[in-house]
Short mmCIF file of C-alpha atoms and ligand atoms in Angstrom, two decimals:
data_model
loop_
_atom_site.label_atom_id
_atom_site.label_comp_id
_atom_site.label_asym_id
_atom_site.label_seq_id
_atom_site.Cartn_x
_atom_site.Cartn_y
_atom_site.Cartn_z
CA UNK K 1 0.00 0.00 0.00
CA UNK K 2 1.16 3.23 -1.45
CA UNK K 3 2.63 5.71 1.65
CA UNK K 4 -0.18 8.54 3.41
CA UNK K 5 1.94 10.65 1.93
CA UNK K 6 1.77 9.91 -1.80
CA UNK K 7 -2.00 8.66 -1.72
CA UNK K 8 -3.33 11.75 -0.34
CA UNK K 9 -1.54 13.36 -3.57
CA UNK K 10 -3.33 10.94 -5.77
CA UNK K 11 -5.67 8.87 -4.32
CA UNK K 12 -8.97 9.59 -6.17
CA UNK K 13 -7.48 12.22 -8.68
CA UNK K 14 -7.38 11.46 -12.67
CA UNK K 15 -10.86 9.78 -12.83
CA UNK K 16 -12.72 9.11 -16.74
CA UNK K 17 -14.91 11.50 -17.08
CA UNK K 18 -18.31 10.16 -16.98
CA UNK K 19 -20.00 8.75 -19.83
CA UNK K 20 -22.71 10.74 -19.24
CA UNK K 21 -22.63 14.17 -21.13
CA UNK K 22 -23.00 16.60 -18.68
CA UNK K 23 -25.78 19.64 -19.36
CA UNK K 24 -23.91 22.39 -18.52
CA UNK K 25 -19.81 22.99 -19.10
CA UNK K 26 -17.86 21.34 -15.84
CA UNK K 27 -15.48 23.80 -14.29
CA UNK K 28 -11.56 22.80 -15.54
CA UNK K 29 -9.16 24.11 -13.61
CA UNK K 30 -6.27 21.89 -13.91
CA UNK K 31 -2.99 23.81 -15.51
CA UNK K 32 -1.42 20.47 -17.27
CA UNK K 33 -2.76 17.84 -18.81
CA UNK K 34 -2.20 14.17 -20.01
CA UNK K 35 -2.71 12.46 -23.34
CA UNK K 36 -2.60 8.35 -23.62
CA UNK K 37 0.61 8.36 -25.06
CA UNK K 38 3.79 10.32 -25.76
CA UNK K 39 3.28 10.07 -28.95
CA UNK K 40 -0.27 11.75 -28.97
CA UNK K 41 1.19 14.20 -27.15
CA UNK K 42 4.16 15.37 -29.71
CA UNK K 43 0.78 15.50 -31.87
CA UNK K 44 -0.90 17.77 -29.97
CA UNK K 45 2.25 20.37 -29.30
CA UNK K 46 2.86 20.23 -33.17
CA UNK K 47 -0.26 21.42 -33.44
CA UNK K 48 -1.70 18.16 -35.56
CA UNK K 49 -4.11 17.23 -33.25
CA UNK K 50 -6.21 19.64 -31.48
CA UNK K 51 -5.82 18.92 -27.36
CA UNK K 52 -4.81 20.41 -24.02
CA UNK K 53 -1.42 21.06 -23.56
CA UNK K 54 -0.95 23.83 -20.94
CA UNK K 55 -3.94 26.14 -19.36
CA UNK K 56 -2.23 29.68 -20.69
CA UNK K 57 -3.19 27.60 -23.93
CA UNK K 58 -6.44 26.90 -23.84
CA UNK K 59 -8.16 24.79 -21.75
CA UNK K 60 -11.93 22.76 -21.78
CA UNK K 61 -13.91 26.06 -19.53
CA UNK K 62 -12.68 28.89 -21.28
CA UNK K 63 -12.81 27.22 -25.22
CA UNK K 64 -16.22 26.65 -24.21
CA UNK K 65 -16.54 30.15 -23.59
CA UNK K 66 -14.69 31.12 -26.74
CA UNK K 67 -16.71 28.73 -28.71
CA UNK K 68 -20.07 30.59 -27.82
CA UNK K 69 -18.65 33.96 -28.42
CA UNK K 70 -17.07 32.66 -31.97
CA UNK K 71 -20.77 31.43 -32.45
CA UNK K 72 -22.83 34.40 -31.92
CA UNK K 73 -20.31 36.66 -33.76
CA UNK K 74 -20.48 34.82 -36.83
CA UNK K 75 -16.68 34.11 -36.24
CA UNK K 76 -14.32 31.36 -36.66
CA UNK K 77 -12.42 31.40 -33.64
CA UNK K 78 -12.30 33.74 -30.19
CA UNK K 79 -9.73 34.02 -27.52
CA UNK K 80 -11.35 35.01 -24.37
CA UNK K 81 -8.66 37.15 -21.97
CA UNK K 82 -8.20 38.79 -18.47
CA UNK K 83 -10.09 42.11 -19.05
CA UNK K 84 -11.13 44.00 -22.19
CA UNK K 85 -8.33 46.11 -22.03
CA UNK K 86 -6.10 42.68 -22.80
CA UNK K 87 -8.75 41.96 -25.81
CA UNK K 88 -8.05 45.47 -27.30
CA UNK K 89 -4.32 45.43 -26.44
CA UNK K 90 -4.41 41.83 -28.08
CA UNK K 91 -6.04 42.19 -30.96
CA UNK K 92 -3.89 45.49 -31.53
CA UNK K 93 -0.99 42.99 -31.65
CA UNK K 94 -2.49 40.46 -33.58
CA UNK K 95 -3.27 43.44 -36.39
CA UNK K 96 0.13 44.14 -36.72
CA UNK K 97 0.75 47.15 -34.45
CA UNK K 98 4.21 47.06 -33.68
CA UNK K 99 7.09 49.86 -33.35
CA UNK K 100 7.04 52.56 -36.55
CA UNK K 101 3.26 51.27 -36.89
CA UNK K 102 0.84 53.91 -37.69
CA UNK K 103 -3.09 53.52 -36.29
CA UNK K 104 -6.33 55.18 -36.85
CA UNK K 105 -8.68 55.06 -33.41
CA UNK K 106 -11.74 57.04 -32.51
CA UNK K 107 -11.26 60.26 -30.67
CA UNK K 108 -13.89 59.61 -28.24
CA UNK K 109 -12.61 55.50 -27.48
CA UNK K 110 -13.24 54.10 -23.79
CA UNK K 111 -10.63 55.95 -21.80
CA UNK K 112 -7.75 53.05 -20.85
CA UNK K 113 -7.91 52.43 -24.82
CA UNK K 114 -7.14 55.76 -25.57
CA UNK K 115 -4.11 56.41 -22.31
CA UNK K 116 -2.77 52.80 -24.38
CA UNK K 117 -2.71 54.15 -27.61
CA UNK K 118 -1.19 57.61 -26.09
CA UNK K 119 0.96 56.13 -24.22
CA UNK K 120 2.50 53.22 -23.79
CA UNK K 121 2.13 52.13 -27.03
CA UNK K 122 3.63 55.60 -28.01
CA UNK K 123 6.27 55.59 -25.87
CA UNK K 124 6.91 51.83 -27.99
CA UNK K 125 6.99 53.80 -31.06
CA UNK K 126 3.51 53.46 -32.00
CA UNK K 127 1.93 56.75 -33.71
CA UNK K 128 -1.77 56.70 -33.22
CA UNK K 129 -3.80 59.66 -35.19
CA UNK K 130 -7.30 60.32 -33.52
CA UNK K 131 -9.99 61.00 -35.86
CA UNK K 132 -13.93 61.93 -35.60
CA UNK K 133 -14.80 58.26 -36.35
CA UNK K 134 -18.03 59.27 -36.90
CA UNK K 135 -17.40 60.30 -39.88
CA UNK K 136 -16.32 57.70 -42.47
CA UNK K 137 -15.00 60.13 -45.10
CA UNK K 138 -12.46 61.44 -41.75
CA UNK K 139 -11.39 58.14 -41.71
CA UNK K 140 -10.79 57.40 -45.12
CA UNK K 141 -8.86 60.32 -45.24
CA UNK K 142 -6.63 59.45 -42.62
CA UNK K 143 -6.11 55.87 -43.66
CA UNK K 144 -4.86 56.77 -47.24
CA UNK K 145 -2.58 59.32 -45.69
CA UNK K 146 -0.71 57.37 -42.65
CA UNK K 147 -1.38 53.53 -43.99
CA UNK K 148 -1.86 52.36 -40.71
CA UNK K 149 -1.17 48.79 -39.81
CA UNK K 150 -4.52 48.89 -37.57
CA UNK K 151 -7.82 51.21 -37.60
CA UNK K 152 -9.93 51.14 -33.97
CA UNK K 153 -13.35 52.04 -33.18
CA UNK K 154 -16.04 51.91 -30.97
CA UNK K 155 -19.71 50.95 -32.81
CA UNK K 156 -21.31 53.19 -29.78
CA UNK K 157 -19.00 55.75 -28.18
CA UNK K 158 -18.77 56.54 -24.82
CA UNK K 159 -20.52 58.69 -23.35
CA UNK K 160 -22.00 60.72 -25.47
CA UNK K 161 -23.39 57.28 -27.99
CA UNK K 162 -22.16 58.93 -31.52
CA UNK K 163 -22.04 55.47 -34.04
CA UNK K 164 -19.75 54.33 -36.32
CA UNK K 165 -20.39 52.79 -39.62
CA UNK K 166 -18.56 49.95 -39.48
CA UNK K 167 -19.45 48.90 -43.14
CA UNK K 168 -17.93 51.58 -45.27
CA UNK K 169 -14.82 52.21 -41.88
CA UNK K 170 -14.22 48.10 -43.22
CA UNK K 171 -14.20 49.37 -46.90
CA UNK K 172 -11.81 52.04 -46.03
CA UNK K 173 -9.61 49.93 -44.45
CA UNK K 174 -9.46 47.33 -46.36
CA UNK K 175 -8.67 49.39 -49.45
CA UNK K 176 -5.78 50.39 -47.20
CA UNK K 177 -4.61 46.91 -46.11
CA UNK K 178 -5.11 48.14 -42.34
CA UNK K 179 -6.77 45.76 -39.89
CA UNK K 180 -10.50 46.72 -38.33
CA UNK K 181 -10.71 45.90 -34.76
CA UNK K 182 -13.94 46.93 -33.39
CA UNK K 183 -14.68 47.16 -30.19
CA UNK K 184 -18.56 46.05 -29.71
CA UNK K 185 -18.64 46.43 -25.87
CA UNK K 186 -22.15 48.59 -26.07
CA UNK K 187 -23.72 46.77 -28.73
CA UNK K 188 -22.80 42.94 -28.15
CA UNK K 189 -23.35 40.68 -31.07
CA UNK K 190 -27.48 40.98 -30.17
CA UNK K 191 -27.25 43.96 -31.71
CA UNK K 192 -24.77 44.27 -34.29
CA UNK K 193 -22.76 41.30 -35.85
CA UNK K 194 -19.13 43.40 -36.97
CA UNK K 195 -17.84 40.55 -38.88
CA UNK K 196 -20.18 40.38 -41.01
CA UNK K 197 -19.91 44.14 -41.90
CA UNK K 198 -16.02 43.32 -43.10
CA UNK K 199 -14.54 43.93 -39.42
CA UNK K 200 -11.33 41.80 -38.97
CA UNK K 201 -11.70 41.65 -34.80
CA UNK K 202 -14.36 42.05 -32.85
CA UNK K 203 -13.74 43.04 -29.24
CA UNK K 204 -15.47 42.69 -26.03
CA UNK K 205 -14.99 43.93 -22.45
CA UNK K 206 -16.82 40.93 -21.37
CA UNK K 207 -16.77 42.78 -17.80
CA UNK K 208 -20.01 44.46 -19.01
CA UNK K 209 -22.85 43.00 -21.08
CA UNK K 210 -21.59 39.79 -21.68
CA UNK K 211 -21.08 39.13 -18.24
CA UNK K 212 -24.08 40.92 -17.12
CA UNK K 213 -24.20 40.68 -13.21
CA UNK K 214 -21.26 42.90 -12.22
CA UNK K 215 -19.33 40.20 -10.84
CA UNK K 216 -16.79 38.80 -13.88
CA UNK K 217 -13.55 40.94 -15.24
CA UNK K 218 -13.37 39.53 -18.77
CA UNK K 219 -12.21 40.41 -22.78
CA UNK K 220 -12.75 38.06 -25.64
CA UNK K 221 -11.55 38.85 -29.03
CA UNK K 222 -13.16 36.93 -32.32
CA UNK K 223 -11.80 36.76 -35.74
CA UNK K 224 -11.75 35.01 -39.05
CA UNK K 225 -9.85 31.78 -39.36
CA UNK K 226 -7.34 34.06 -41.46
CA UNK K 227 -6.49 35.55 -37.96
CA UNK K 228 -6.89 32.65 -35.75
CA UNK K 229 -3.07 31.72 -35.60
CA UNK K 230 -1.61 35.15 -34.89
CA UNK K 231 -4.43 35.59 -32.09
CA UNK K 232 -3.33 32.69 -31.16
CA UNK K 233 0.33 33.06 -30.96
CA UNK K 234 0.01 36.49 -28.96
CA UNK K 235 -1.95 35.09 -26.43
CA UNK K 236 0.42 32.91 -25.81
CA UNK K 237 3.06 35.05 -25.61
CA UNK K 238 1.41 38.04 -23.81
CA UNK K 239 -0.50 35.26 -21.19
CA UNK K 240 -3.52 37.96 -20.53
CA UNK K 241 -6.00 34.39 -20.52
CA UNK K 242 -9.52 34.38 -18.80
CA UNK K 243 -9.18 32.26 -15.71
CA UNK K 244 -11.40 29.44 -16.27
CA UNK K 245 -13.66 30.27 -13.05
CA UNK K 246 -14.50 33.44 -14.73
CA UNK K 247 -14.65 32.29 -18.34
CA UNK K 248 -17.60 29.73 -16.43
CA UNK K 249 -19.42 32.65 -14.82
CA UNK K 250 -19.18 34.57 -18.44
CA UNK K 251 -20.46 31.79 -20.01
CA UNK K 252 -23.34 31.18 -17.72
CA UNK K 253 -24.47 35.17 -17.99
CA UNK K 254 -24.01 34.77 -21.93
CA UNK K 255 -27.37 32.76 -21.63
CA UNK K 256 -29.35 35.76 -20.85
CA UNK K 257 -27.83 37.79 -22.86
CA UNK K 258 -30.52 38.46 -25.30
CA UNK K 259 -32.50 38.17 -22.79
CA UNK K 260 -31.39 41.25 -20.98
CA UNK K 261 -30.91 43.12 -24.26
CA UNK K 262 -34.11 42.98 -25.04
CA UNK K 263 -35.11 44.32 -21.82
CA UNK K 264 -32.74 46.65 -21.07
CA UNK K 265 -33.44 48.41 -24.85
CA UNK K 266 -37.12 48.38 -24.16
CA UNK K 267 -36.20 50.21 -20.69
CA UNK K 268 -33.87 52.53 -22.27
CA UNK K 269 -35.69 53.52 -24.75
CA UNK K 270 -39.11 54.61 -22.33
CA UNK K 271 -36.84 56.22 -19.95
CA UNK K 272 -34.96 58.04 -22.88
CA UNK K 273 -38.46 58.98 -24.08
CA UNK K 274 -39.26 60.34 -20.39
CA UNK K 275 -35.89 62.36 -20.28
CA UNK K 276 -36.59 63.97 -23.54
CA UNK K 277 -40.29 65.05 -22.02
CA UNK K 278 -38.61 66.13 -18.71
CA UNK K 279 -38.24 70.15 -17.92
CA UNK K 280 -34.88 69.50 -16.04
CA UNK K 281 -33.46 68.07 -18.77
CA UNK K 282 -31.78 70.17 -21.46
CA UNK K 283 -30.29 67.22 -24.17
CA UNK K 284 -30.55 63.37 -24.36
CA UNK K 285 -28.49 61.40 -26.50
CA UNK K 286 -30.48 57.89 -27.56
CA UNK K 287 -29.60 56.09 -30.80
CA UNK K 288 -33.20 54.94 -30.98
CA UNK K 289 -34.33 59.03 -30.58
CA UNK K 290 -35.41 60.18 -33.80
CA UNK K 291 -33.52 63.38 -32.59
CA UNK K 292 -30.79 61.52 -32.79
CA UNK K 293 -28.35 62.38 -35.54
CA UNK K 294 -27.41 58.87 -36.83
CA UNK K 295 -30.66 57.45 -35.65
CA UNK K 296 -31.10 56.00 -39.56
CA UNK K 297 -28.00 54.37 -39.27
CA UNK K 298 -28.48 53.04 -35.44
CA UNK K 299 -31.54 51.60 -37.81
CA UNK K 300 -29.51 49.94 -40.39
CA UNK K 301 -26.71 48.92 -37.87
CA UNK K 302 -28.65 47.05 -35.22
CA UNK K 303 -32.17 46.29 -37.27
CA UNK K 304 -35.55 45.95 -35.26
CA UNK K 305 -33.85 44.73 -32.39
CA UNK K 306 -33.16 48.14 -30.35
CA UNK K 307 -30.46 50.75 -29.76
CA UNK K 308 -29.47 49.76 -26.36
CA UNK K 309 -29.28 50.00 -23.25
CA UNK K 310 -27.11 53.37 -22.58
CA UNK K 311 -28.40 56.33 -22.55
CA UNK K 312 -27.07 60.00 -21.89
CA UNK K 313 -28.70 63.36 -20.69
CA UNK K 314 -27.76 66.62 -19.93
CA UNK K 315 -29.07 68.62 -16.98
CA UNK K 316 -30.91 72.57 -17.32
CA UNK K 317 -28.48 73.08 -13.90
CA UNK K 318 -25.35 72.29 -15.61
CA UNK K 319 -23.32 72.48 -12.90
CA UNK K 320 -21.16 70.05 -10.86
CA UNK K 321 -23.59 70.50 -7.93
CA UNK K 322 -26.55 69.70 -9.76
CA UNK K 323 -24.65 66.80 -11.09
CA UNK K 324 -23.79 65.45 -7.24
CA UNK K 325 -27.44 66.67 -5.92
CA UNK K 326 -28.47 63.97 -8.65
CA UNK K 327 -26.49 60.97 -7.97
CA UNK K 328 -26.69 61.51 -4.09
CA UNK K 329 -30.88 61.44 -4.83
CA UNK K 330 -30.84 58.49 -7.01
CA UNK K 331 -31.86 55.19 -4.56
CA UNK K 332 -32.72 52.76 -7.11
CA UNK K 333 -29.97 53.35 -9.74
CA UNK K 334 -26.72 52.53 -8.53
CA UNK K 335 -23.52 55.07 -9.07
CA UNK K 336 -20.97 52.95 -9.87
CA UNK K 337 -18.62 52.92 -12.48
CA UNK K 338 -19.52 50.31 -15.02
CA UNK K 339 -22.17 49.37 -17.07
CA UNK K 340 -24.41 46.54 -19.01
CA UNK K 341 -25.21 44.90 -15.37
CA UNK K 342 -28.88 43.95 -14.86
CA UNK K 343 -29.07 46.51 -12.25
CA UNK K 344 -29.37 50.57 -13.51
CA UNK K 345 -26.36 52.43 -13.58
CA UNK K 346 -25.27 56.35 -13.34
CA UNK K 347 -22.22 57.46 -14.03
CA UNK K 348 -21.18 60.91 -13.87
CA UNK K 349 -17.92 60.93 -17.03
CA UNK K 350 -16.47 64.30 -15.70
CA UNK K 351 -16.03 62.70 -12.13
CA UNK K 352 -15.08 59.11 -13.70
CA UNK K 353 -14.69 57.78 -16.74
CA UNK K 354 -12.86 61.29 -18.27
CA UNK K 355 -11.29 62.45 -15.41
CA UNK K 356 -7.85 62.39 -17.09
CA UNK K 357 -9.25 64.00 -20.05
CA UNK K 358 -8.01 67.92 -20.18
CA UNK K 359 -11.25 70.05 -19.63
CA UNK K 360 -10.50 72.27 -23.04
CA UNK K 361 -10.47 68.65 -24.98
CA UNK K 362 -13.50 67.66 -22.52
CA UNK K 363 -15.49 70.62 -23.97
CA UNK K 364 -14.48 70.08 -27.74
CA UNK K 365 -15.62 65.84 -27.55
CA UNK K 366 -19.02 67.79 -25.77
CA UNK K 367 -18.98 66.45 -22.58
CA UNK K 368 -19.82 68.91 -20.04
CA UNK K 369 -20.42 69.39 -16.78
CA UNK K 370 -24.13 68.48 -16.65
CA UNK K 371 -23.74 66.28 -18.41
CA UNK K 372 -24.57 62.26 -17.18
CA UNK K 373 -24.86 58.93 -18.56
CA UNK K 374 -26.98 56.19 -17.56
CA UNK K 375 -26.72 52.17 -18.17
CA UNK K 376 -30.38 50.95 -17.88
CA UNK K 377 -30.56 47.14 -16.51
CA UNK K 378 -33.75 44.55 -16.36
CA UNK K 379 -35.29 46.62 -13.62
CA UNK K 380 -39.61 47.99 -14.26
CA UNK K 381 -38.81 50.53 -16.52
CA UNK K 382 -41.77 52.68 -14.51
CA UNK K 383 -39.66 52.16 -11.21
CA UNK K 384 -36.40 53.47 -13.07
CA UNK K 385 -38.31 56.59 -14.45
CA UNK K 386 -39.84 57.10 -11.07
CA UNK K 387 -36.30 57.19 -9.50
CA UNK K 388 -34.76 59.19 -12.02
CA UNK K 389 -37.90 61.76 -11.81
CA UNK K 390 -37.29 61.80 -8.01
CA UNK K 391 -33.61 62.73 -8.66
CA UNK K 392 -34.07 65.24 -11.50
CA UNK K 393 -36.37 67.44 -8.55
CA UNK K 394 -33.22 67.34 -6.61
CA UNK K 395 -31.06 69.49 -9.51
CA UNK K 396 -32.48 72.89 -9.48
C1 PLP W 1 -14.98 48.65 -20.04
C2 PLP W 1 -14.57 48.82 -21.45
C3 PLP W 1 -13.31 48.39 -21.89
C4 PLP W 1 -12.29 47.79 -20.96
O1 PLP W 1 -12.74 46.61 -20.42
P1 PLP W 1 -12.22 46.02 -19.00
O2 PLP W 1 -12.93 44.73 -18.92
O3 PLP W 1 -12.59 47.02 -17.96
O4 PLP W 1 -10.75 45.89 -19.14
C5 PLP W 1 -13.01 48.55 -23.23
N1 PLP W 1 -13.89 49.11 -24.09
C6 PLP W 1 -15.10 49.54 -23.70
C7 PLP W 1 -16.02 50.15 -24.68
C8 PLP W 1 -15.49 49.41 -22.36
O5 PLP W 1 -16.68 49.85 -21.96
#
């Protein structure tokens, strides 16, 4: 009989799996793994035979994950990483971005894409030219003139919800031979399939609507089967891989995805309607607002489906006090700094999210100091409106 010692290591470990099939994706979290043989195993490090080698590879949990994300882009293949900030810094890599690149991103781009772009990437030897990517013909201009390796946008910007049209930014780069990595954060694949449109990646800061609850950090990238390998290869290298006990929880709120979508567009769009009707409120910016200046293309970007669930609004009292009086009022909707959770968000982007953006450049993107944005979850829509009424008394 084998020592206490060495059965406690093994005794019990390294079971088949059942025969049964189970329902749901089991939980991996084993690093290494074994194959019958050496030989199946030189297979599977050539690359010959598809298997488990090492978890920083891939492993059962987290394919599964990157399986379903692959699926409901209309992609070939996904790599699902720490954070969406390793998804954009990924894919970046994976397009080619290296020192003495040139690359085209939106002006208005989440915030830690931008301070990567105009910074540390700069300071790698990266030159990144901010555009209006709002307009295509801005873009076009600037990809025949700088022949950037990469071009990076955001379908729905941030906070102010200005859209992108990713179908003639994908002509425009591809006339160029630059890369389109779209980051689809706002409008997940329910609403808008970027592949499809001639995108090369799709991004994801799975931390938000994928996820859902508020309680998973998470990226995934998908791509064509062109760009599988050189995903591939940088993940490796770089090592910014979902855990698999997070890739699990993503999964499991990727079920209710649509789901929550379709809620959480319904709800936005009545409590846009109510904020538009509302004396203390000076400006809201809603794709699915006629008012709205793309609305026609929010309509030929996302279909019948919705415009989403973020909405933005500018207060008569445009001042920082009326700003504070409002969050400190709200009780149902939560101000915290993220969005696409099932619970309704406020976020105030002077305070937060474009803090470290100069005031003078502030002013030019439009965002002022009254200005607040709002991430509606599953909630009643009429106890949302109800709490935001209560809080819009509390500005004047
Ligand atoms: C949150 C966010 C990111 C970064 O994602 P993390 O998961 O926080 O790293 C990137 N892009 C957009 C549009 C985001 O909203």
């Amino acid at each position: 009989m084998p020592s206490i010692f060495t059965q406690a290591v093994h005794a019990g470990e390294r079971q088949q799996p059942p025969r049964e099939t189970s329902v749901t994706t089991p939980l991996y979290h084993s690093v290494g793994y074994l194959e019958p043989s050496a030989a199946v195993m030189e297979e599977v490090f050539s690359g010959e035979t598809p298997g488990y080698v090492y978890r920083r590879y891939t492993s059962p949990t987290v394919e599964a994950f990157e399986r379903a994300i692959a699926a409901l882009e209309g992609g070939d293949a996904a790599f699902a990483t720490a954070s969406g900030m390793a998804a954009v810094h990924a894919a970046l890599l994976a397009a080619g971005v290296r020192a003495g690149s040139h690359v085209v991103a939106a002006r208005d781009c989440y915030g830690a894409t931008y301070d990567l772009l105009a910074t540390l990437l700069t300071e790698q030897g990266v030159t990144t030219h901010f555009v209006d990517a709002t307009d295509a013909k801005h873009v076009e201009e600037a990809v025949s003139q700088y022949h950037p390796a990469a071009v990076l946008v955001e379908i729905v910007s941030n906070p102010l919800l200005k859209l992108a049209d990713i179908g003639a930014l994908a002509r425009s780069a591809q006339n160029a031979g630059a890369a389109l990595i779209v980051d689809s954060t706002f409008a997940t694949p329910y609403l808008c399939r970027p592949l499809a449109l001639g995108a090369d990646y799709v991004v994801h800061s799975a931390s938000k609507y994928i996820g859902g609850h508020g309680d998973v950090l998470a990226g995934v990238v998908a791509t064509s089967h062109a760009n599988r390998d050189k995903l591939f290869a940088i993940e490796k290298k770089i090592g910014a891989v979902l855990a698999p006990e997070v890739a699990w929880l993503a999964l499991r709120g990727l079920k209710t995805l649509p789901l929550r979508m379709r809620q959480q567009c319904a709800n936005a769009g009545i409590v846009a309607q109510f904020l538009s009707e509302h004396p203390a409120v000076t400006r809201v910016f809603y794709p699915g607002l006629p008012s709205h200046p793309q609305h026609q293309l929010a309509r030929e970007l996302f279909g019948e489906r919705g415009f989403g669930g973020m909405v933005a609004f500018e207060l008569r009292n445009g001042t920082r006090q009326a700003a504070f009086a409002f969050l400190d009022a709200l009780k149902l909707v939560l101000p915290a700094t993220t969005l696409g959770d099932v619970y309704s968000l406020a976020l105030y982007p002077v305070m937060a999210s474009h803090r470290a953006v100069p005031p003078a450049e502030r002013a030019q993107l439009g965002i002022t100091e009254g200005l607040l944005r709002l991430s509606i979850g599953i909630e009643d829509a009429n106890d949302i409106v109800a709490d935001l009424d209560a809080a819009l008394a509390a500005t004047n």
